PDB file of C-alpha atoms in Angstrom:
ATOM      1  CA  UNK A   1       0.000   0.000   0.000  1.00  0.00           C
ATOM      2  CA  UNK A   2       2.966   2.653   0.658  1.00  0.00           C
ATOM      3  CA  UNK A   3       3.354   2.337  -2.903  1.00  0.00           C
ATOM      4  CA  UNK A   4      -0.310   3.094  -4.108  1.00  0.00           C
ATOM      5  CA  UNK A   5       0.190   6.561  -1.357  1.00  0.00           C
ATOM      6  CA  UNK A   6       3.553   7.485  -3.153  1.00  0.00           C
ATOM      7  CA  UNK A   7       2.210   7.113  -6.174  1.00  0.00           C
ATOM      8  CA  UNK A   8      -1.550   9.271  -5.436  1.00  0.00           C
ATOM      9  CA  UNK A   9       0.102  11.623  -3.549  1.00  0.00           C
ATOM     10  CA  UNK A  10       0.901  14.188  -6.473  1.00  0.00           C
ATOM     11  CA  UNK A  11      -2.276  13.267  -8.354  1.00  0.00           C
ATOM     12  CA  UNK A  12      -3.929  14.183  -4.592  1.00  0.00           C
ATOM     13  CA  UNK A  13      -1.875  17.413  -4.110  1.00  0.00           C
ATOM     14  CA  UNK A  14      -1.816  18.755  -7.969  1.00  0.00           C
ATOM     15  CA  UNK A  15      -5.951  20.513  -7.684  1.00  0.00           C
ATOM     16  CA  UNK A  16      -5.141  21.901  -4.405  1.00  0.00           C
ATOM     17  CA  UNK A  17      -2.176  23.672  -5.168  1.00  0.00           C
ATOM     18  CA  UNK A  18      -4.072  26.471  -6.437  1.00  0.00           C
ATOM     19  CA  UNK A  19      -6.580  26.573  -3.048  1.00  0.00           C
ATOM     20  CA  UNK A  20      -3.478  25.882  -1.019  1.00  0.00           C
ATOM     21  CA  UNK A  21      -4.739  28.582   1.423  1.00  0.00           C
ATOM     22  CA  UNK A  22      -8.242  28.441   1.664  1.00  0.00           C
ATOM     23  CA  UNK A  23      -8.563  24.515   1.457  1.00  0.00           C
ATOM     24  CA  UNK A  24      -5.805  22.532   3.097  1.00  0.00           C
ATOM     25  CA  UNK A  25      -8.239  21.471   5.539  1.00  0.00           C
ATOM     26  CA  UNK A  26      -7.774  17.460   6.738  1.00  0.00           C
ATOM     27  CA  UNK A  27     -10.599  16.244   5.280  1.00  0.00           C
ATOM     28  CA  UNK A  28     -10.813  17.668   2.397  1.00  0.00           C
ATOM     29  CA  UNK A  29      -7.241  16.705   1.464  1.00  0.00           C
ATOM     30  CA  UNK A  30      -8.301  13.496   2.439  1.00  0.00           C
ATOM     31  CA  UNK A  31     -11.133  13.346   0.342  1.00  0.00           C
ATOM     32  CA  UNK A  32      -8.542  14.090  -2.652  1.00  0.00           C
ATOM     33  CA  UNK A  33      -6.175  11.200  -1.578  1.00  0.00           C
ATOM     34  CA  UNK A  34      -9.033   8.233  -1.391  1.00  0.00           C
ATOM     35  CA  UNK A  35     -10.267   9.720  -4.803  1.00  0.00           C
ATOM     36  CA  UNK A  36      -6.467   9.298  -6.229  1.00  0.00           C
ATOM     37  CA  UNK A  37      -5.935   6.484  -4.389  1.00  0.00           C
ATOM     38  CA  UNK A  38      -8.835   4.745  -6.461  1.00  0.00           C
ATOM     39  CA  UNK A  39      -7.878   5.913  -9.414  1.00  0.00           C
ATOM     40  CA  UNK A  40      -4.086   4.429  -9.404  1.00  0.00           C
ATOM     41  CA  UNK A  41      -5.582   1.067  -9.696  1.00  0.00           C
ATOM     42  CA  UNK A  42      -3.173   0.269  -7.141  1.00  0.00           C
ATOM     43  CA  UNK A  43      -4.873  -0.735  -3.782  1.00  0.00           C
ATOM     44  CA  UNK A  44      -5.180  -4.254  -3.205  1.00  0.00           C
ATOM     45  CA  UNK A  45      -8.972  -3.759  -1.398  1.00  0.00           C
ATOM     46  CA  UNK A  46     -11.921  -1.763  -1.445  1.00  0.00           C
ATOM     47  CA  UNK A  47     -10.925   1.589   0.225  1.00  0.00           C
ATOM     48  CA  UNK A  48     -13.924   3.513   2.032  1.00  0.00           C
ATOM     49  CA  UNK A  49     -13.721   7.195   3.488  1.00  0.00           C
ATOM     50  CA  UNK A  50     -14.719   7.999   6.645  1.00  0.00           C
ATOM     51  CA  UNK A  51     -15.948   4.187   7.912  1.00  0.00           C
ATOM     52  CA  UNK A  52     -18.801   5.130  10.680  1.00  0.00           C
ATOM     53  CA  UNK A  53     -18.066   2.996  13.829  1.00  0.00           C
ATOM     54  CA  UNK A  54     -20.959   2.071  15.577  1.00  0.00           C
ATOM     55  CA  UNK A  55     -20.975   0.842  19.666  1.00  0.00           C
ATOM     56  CA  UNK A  56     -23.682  -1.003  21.520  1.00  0.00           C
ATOM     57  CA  UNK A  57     -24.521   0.359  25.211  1.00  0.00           C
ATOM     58  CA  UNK A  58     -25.173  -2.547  28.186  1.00  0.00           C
ATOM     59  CA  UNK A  59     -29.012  -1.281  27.193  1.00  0.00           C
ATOM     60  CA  UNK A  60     -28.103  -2.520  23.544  1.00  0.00           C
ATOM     61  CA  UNK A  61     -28.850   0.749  22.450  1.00  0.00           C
ATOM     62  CA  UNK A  62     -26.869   1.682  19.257  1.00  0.00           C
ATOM     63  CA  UNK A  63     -24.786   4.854  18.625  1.00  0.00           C
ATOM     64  CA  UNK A  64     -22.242   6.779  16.684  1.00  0.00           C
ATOM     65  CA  UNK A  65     -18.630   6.335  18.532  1.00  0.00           C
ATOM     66  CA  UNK A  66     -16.412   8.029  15.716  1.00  0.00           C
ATOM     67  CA  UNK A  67     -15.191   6.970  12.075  1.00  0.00           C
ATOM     68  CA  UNK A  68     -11.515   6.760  10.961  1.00  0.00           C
ATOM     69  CA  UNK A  69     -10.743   9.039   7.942  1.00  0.00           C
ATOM     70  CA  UNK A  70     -10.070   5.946   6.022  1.00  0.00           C
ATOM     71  CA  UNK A  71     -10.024   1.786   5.729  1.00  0.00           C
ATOM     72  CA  UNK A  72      -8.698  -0.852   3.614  1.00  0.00           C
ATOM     73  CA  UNK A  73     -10.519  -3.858   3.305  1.00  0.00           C
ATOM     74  CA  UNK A  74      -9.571  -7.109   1.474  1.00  0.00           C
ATOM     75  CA  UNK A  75     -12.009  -9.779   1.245  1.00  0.00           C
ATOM     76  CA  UNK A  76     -15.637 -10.140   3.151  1.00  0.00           C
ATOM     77  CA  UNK A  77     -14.837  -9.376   6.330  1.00  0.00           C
ATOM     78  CA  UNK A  78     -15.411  -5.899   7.080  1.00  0.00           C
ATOM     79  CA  UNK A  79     -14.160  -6.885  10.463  1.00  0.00           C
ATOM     80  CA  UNK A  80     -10.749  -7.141   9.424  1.00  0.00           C
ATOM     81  CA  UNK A  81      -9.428  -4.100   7.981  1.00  0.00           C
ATOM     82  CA  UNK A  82      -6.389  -1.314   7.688  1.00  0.00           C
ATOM     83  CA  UNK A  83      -7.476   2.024   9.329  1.00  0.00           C
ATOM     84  CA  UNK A  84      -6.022   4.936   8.089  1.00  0.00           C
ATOM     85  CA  UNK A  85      -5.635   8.120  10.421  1.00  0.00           C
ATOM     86  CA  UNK A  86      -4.660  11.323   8.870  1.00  0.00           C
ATOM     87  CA  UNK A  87      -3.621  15.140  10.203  1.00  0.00           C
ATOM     88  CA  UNK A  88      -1.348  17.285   9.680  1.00  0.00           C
ATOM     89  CA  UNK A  89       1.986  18.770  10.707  1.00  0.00           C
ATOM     90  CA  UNK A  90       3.849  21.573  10.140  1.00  0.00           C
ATOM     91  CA  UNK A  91       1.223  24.240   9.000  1.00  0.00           C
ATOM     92  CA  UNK A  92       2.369  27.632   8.232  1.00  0.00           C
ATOM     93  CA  UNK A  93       0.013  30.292  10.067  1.00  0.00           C
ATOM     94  CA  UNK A  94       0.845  34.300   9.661  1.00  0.00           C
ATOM     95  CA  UNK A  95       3.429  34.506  11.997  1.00  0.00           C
ATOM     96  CA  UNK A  96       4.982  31.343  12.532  1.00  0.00           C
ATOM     97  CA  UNK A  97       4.569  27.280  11.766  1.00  0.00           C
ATOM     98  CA  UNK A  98       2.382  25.216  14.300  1.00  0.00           C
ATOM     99  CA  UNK A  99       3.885  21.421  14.304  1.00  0.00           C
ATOM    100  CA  UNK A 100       0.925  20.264  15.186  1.00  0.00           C
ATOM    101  CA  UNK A 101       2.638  16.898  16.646  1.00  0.00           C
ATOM    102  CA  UNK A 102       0.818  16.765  19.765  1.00  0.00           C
ATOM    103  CA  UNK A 103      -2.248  16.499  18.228  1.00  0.00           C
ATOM    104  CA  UNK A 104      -1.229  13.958  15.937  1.00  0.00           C
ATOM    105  CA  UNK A 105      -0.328  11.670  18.621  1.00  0.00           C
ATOM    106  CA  UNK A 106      -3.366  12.442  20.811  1.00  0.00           C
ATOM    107  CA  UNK A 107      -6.356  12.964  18.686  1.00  0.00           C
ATOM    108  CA  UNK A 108      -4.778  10.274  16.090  1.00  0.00           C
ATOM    109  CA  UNK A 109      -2.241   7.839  17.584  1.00  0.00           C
ATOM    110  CA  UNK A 110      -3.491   7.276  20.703  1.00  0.00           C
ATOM    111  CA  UNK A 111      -7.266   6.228  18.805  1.00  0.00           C
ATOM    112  CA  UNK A 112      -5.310   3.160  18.197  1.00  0.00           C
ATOM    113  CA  UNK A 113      -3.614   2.722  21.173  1.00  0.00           C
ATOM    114  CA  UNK A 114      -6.968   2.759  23.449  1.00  0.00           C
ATOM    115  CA  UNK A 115      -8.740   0.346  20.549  1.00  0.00           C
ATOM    116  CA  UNK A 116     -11.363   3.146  19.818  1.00  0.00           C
ATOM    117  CA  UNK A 117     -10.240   2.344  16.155  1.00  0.00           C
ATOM    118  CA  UNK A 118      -9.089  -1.340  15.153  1.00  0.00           C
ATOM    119  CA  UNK A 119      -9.778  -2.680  18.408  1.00  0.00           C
ATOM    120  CA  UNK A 120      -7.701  -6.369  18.302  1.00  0.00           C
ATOM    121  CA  UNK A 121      -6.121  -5.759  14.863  1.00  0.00           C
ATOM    122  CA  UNK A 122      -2.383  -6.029  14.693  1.00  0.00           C
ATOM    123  CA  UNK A 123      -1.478  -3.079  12.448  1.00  0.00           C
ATOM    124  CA  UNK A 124      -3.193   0.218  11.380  1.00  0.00           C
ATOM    125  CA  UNK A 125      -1.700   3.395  10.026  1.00  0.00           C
ATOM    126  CA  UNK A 126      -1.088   7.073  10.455  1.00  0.00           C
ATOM    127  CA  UNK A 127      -0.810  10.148   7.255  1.00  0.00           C
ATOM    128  CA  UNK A 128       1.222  12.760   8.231  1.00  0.00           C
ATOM    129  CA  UNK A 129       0.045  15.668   5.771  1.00  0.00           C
ATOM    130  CA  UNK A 130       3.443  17.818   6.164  1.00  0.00           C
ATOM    131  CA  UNK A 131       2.106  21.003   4.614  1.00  0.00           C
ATOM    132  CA  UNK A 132       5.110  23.117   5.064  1.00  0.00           C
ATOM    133  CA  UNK A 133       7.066  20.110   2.861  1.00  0.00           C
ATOM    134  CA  UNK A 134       9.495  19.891   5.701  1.00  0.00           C
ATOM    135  CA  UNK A 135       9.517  15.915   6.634  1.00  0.00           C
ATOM    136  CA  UNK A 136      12.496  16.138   8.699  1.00  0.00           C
ATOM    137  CA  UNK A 137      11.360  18.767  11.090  1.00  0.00           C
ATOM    138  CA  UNK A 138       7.950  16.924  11.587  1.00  0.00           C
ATOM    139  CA  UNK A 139       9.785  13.444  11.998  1.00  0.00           C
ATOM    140  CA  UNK A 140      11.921  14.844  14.837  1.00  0.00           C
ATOM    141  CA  UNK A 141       8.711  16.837  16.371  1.00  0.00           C
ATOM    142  CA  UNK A 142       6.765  13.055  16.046  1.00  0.00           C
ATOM    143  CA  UNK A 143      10.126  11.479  17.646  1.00  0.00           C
ATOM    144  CA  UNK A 144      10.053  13.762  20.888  1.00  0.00           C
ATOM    145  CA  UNK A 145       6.183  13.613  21.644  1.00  0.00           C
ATOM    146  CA  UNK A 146       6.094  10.096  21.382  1.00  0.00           C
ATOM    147  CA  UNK A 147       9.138  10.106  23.697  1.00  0.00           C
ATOM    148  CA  UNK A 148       7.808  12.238  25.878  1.00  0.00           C
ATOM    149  CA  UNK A 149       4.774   9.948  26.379  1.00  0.00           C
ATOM    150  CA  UNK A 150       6.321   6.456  25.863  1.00  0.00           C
ATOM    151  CA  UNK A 151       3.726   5.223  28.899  1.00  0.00           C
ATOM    152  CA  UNK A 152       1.101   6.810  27.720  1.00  0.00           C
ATOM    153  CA  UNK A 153       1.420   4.928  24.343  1.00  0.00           C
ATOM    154  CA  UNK A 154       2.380   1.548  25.417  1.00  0.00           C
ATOM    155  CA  UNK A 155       5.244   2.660  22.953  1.00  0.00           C
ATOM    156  CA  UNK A 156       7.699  -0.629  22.768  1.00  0.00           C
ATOM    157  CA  UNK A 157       9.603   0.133  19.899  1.00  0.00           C
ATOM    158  CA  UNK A 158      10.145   2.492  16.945  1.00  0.00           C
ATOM    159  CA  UNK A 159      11.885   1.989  13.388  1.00  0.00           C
ATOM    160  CA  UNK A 160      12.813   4.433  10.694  1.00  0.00           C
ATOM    161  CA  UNK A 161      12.305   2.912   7.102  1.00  0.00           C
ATOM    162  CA  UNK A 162      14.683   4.143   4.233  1.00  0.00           C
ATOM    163  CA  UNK A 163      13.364   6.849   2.012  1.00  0.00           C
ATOM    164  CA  UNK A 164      13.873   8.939  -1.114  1.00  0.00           C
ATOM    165  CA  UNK A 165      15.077  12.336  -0.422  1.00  0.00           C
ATOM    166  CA  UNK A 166      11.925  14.787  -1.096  1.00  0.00           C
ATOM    167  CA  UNK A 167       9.644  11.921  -1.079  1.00  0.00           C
ATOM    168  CA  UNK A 168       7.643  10.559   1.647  1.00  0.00           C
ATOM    169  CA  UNK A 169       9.174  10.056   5.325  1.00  0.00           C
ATOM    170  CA  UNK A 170       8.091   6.183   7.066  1.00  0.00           C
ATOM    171  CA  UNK A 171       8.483   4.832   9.969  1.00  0.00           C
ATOM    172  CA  UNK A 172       7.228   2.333  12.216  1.00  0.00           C
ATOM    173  CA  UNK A 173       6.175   1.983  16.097  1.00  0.00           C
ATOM    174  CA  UNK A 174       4.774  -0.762  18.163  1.00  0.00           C
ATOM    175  CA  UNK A 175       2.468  -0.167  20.607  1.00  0.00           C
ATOM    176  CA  UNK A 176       1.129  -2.490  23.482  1.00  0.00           C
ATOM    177  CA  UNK A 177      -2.809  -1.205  23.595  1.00  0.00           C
ATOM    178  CA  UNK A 178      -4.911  -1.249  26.165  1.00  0.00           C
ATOM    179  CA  UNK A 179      -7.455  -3.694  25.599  1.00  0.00           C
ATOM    180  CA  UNK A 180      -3.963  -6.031  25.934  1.00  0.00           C
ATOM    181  CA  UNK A 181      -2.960  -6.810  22.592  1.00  0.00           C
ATOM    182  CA  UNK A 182       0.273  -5.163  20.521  1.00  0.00           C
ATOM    183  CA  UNK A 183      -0.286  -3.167  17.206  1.00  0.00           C
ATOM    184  CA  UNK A 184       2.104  -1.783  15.263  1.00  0.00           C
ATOM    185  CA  UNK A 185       1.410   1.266  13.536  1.00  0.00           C
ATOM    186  CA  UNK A 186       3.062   2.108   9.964  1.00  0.00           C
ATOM    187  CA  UNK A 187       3.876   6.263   9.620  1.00  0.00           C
ATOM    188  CA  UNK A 188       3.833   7.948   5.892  1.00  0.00           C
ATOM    189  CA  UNK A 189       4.742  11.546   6.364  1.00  0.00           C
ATOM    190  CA  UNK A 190       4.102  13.166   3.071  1.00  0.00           C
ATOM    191  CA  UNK A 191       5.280  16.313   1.578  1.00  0.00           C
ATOM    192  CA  UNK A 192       3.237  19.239   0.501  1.00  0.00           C
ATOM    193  CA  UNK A 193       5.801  20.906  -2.159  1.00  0.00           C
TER     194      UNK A 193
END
């Protein structure tokens, strides 16, 4: 799948470069990346945006918990899937760039790490939309956050994966999650230009 995102990135990113300001939102650059992501013929599964997860009560009363910004799923079981998580770092703002780490790890990460998303799945993956292009800044702002709350995450290890100069950043981390199992979570950090 790292791949199929290389390769829909700059199909994603080429209409928006014109509404860079006004619509760099999340979700809409989201929106752009399932679309392209589709369209490269390259996914190995039926991608779906925004994949409502539903939770029963003790009543059995049914309600909206959340949805992840994206899932993979291969075969029938829409049980079994790949979640994808995206936000983004590194966003210029008048009079300085906001990293925007923190909230990466706690309104993104850490969905995985309580099992609100892919509750007893062993992998699941974060988007790093780094809209300032700078990869390396947001890599070391990801590095010390998830440092800083190596507890918090049931962090138990961490791997940097090689990658092209200008292109996307990846890593890996493992996690042990609360409801007792580990999950490891794959990282794509891609460049705005």
């Amino acid at each position: 799948m790292s791949e199929a995102i290389e390769a829909a990135w700059p199909i994603c990113i080429r209409p928006l470069q014109t509404k860079k300001d006004a619509m760099t939102h999340e979700d809409h650059i989201t929106e752009h990346l399932v679309q392209a992501l589709r369209r490269t013929k390259k996914v190995p599964g039926r991608i779906e945006y925004q994949q409502v997860l539903l939770i029963d009560d003790a009543d059995g009363n049914v309600s909206l918990s959340s949805s992840i910004d994206f899932v993979l799923t291969v075969g029938d079981d829409e049980e079994v899937y790949l979640a994808y998580e995206c936000k983004r770092l590194n966003v210029p703002y008048a009079a300085r760039v906001r990293s925007l780490c923190v909230p990466y790890v706690k309104e993104g990460l850490m969905r995985f790490v309580t099992g609100q998303y892919s509750n007893g799945l062993p992998m699941a993956t974060m988007i790093g939309y780094v809209m300032n292009g700078d990869n390396d800044r947001a890599r070391r702002g990801l590095r010390k956050v998830m440092k800083a709350r190596t507890a918090t995450l049931g962090l138990t290890s961490e791997q940097d994966h090689p990658s092209v100069p200008g292109g996307a950043t990846r890593f890996s981390s493992t996690h042990t999650c609360r409801p007792g199992h580990s999950m490891r979570v794959e990282h794509y950090l891609l460049p705005w230009p």
